[in-house]
XYZ file of C-alpha atoms in Angstrom:
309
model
C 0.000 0.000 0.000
C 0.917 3.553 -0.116
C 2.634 4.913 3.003
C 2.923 8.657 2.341
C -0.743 8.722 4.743
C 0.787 7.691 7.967
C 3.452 10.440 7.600
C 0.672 13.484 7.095
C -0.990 11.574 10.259
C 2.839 11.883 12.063
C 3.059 15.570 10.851
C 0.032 16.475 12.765
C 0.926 14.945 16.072
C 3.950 16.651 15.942
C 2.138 19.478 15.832
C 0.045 18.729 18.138
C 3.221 17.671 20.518
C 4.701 20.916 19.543
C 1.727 23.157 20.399
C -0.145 21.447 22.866
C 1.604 23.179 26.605
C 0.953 26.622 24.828
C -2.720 25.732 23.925
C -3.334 24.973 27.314
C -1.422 28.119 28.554
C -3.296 30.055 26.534
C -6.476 28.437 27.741
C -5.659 28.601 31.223
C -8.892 29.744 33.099
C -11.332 29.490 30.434
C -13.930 26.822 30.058
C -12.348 23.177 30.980
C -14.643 22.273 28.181
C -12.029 23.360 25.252
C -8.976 22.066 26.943
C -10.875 18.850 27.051
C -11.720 18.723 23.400
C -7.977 19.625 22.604
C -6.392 16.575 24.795
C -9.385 14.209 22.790
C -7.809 15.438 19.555
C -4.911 15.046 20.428
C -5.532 11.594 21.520
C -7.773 10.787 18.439
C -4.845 12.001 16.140
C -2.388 9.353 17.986
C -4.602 6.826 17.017
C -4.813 7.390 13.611
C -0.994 7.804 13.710
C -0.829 4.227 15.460
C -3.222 3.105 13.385
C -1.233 3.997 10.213
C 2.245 2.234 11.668
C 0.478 -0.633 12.629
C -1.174 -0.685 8.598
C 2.454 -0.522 7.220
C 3.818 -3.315 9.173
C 0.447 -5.424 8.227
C 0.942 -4.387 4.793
C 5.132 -5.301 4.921
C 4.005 -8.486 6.905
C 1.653 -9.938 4.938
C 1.436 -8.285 1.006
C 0.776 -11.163 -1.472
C 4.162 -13.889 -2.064
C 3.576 -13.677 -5.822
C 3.449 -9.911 -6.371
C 6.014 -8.432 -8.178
C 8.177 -11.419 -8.474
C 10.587 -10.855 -10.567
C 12.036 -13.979 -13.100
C 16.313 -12.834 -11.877
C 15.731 -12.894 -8.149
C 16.368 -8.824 -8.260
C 15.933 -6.931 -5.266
C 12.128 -6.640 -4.253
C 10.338 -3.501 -5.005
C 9.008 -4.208 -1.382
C 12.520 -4.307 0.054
C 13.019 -0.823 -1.125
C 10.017 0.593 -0.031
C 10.159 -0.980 3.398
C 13.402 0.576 3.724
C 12.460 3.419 2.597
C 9.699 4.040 4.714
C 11.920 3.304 8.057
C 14.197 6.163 7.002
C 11.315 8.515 6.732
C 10.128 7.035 10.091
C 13.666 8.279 11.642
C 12.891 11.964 10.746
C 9.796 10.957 13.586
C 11.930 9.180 15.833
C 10.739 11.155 18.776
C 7.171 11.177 17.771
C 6.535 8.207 17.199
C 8.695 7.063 20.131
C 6.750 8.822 22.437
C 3.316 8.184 20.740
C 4.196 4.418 21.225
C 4.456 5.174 25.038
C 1.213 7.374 25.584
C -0.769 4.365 24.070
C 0.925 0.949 24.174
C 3.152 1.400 27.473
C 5.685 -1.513 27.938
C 6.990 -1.628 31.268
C 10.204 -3.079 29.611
C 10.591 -0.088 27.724
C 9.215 2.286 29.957
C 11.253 2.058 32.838
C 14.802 1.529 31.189
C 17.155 3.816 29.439
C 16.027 6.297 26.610
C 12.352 5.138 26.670
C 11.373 6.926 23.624
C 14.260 5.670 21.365
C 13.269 2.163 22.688
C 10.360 2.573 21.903
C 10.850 3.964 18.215
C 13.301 0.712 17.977
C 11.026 -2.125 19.211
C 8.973 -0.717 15.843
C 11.641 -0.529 13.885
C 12.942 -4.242 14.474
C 9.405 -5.512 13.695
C 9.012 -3.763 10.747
C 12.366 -5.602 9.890
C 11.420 -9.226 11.075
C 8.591 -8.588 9.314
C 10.077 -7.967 6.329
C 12.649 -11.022 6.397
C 9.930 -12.979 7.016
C 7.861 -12.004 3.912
C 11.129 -12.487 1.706
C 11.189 -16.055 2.766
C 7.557 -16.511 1.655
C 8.233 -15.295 -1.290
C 11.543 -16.900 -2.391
C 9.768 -19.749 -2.227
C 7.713 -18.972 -5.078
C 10.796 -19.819 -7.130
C 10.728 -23.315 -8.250
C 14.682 -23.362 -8.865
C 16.259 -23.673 -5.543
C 19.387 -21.796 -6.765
C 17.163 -18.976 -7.533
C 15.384 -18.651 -4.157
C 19.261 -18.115 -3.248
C 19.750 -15.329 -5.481
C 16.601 -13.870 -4.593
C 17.588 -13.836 -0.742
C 21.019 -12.789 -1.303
C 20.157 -9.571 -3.241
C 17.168 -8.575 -0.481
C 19.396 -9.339 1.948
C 22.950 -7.554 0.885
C 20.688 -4.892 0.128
C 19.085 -4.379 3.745
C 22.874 -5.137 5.426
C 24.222 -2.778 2.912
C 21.929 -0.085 3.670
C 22.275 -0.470 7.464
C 25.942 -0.597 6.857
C 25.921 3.287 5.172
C 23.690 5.131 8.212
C 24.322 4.449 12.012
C 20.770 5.279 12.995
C 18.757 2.777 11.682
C 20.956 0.338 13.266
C 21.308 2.035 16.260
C 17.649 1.669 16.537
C 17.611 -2.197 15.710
C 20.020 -2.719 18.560
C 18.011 -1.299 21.084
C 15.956 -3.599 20.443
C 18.073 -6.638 20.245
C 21.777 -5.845 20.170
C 22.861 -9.406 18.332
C 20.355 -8.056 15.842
C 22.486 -7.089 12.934
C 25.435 -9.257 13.516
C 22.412 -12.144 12.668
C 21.278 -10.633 9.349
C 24.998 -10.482 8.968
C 25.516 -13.841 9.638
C 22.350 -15.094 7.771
C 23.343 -13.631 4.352
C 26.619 -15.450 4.531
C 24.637 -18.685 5.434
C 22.505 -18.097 2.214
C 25.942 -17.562 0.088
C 27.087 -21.062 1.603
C 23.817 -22.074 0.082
C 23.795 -20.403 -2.917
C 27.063 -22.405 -3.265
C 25.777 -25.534 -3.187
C 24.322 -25.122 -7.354
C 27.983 -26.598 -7.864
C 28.015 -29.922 -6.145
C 27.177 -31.711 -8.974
C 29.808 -29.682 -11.463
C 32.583 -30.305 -8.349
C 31.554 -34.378 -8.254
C 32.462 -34.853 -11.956
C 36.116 -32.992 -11.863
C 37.034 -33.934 -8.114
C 39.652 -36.906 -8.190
C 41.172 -38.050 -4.816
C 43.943 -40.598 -7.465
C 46.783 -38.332 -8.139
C 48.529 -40.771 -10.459
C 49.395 -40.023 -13.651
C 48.533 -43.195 -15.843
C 50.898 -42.618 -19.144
C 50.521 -46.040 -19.813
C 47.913 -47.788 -22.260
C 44.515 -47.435 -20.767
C 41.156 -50.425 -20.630
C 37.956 -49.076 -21.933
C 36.697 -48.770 -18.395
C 39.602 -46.162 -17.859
C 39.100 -44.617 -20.425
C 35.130 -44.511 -20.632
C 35.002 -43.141 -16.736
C 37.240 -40.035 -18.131
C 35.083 -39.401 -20.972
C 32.378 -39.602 -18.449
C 33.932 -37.307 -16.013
C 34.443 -34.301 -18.889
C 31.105 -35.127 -20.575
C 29.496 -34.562 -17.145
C 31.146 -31.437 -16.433
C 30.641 -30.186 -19.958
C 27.020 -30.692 -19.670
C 26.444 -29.487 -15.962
C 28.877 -26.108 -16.486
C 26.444 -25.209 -19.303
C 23.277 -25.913 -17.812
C 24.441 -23.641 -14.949
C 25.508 -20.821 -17.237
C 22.222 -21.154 -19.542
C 20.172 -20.690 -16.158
C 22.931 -17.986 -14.067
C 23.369 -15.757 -17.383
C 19.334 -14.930 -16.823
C 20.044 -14.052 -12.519
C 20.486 -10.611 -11.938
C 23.040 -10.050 -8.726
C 21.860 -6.172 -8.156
C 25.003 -5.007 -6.548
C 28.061 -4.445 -8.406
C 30.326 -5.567 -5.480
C 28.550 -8.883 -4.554
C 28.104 -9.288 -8.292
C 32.116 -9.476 -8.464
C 32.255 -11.227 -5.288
C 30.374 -14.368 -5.978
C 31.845 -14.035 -9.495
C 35.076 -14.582 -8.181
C 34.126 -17.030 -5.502
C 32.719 -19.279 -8.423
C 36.173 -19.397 -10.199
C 37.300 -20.097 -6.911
C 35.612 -23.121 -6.343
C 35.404 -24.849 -9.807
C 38.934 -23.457 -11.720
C 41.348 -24.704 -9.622
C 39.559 -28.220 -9.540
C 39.132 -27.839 -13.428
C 42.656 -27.067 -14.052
C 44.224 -30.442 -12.290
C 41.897 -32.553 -14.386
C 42.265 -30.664 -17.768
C 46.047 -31.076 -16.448
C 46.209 -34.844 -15.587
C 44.139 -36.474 -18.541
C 44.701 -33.419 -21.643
C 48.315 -35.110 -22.795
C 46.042 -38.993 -22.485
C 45.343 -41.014 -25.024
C 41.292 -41.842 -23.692
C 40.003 -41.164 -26.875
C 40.675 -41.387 -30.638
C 38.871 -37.706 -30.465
C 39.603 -36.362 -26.985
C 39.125 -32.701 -27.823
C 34.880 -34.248 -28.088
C 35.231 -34.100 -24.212
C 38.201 -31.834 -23.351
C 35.646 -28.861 -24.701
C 37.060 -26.084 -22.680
C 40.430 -25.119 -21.483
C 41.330 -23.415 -18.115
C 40.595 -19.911 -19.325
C 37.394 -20.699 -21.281
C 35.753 -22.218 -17.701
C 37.115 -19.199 -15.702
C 35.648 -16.944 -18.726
C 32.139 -18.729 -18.674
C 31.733 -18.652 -14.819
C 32.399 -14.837 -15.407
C 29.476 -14.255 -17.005
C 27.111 -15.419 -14.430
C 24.293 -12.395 -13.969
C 24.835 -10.715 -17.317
C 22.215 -11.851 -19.845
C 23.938 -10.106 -22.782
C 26.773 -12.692 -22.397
């Protein structure tokens, strides 16, 4: 939904905040009557505020899993307007800090340090649970699992990222739980661990635990489970770049990141088998399964993300 409504609703209680001692000043000695009605608008304007904060977080909470999916696991359009919203809320800190206290009073909050800011920070963190917990619905609206990786990895580099560039937003997630961003942290390097796992089947066919060079005549079972080992690899490494080529990894730094990682993980692995069997006679045509060299691997992994490959 549109937010912009709860923030016209937080303008006037700051106003109201702002002019409320020197309404009643002014009223002093007249009729109890209008300093009455002031203190009920006042108090009916809170709870449209309230009302409005409690709307967003329903609406970040619970907006439909298959809206605005995209088809390259890009950021969410949600994900930037939750975010978005929460650093508008910080121009209200106060406000709605102390709005939050008038009508929902926790004694947790209430009685400790900096009430107000706690208070403006228990929202905050819910808004971002709630928000993480939506993404997970939603990622699993991707059939391919690899996907649902790339999905999380861009919402969540892109929340970490943006809590990284401003103190105050975290500032305000740690008041409410101090491990808070140290988790999100730690989950978005869980989900690369995961994303990493698209490559277990490409690492099975060049992983060899026999180090020995065989430079002798081979037997067709040799020789077949070599051809076997490149044909698999041939097939799986372009599967993987048919399907990664159409990802999108939104940031240009985790972009080159994972990029990199990739090579990491399936070059040097490549390069001892393309090493150990390329000078072997396995095949009256072994250039049919020795497809790629070194570079062309490192090369193809490189242009994960980039459709125009």
């Amino acid at each position: 939904g549109d937010f912009s409504s709860v923030f016209r609703a937080l303008n006037i209680v700051r106003a109201m905040e702002t002019h409320l001692m020197s309404y009643h000043k002014t009223l002093k000695g007249m009729s109890g009557d209008l300093s009455t009605r002031i203190n009920e608008l006042s108090a009916s304007v809170d709870l449209v505020a309230m009302k409005g904060l409690h709307d967003c977080l329903d609406d970040v909470k619970n907006r439909p899993d298959k809206e605005n999916m995209s088809r390259d696991g890009t950021v969410h359009e949600l994900t930037s307007r939750t975010i978005l919203f929460l650093d508008r809320c910080l121009g209200y800190g106060s406000v709605i800090g102390n709005m939050f206290l008038r009508l929902a009073p926790s004694p947790k909050i209430s009685l400790g340090l900096s009430p107000t800011r706690r208070a403006m920070g228990s929202y905050v963190y819910r808004v971002v649970a709630a928000l993480q917990a939506n993404l997970g619905q939603k990622a699993l609206t991707y059939e391919a699992e690899t996907l649902r990786d790339v999905f999380l990895l861009n919402n969540m580099h892109f929340i970490n990222k943006v809590l990284a560039s401003g103190e105050t937003l975290k500032e305000f997630l740690i008041l409410e739980k101090p491990n808070s961003v140290n988790e999100m942290h730690a989950d978005e390097k869980q989900r690369m661990q995961s994303y990493q796992r698209c490559f277990k089947k490409l690492q099975h066919f060049v992983r060899d635990d026999d180090d020995t060079f065989n430079t002798g005549e081979l037997s067709k079972v040799e020789s077949a489970a070599i051809k076997e080992k490149f044909k698999g690899f041939n097939s799986e490494l372009e599967e993987l770049v048919k399907a990664q080529r159409s990802y999108t990894i939104s940031d240009p730094d985790l972009r080159t990141k994972i990029r990199q990682m990739n090579v990491d993980l399936v070059v040097p692995l490549y390069h001892r088998l393309h090493r150990k069997y390329v000078d072997v006679s396995f095949s009256k045509n072994p250039f049919k399964y020795i497809k790629y060299q070194v570079s062309d691997v490192e090369r193809m992994l490189a242009s994960f993300f980039d459709s125009s490959a």
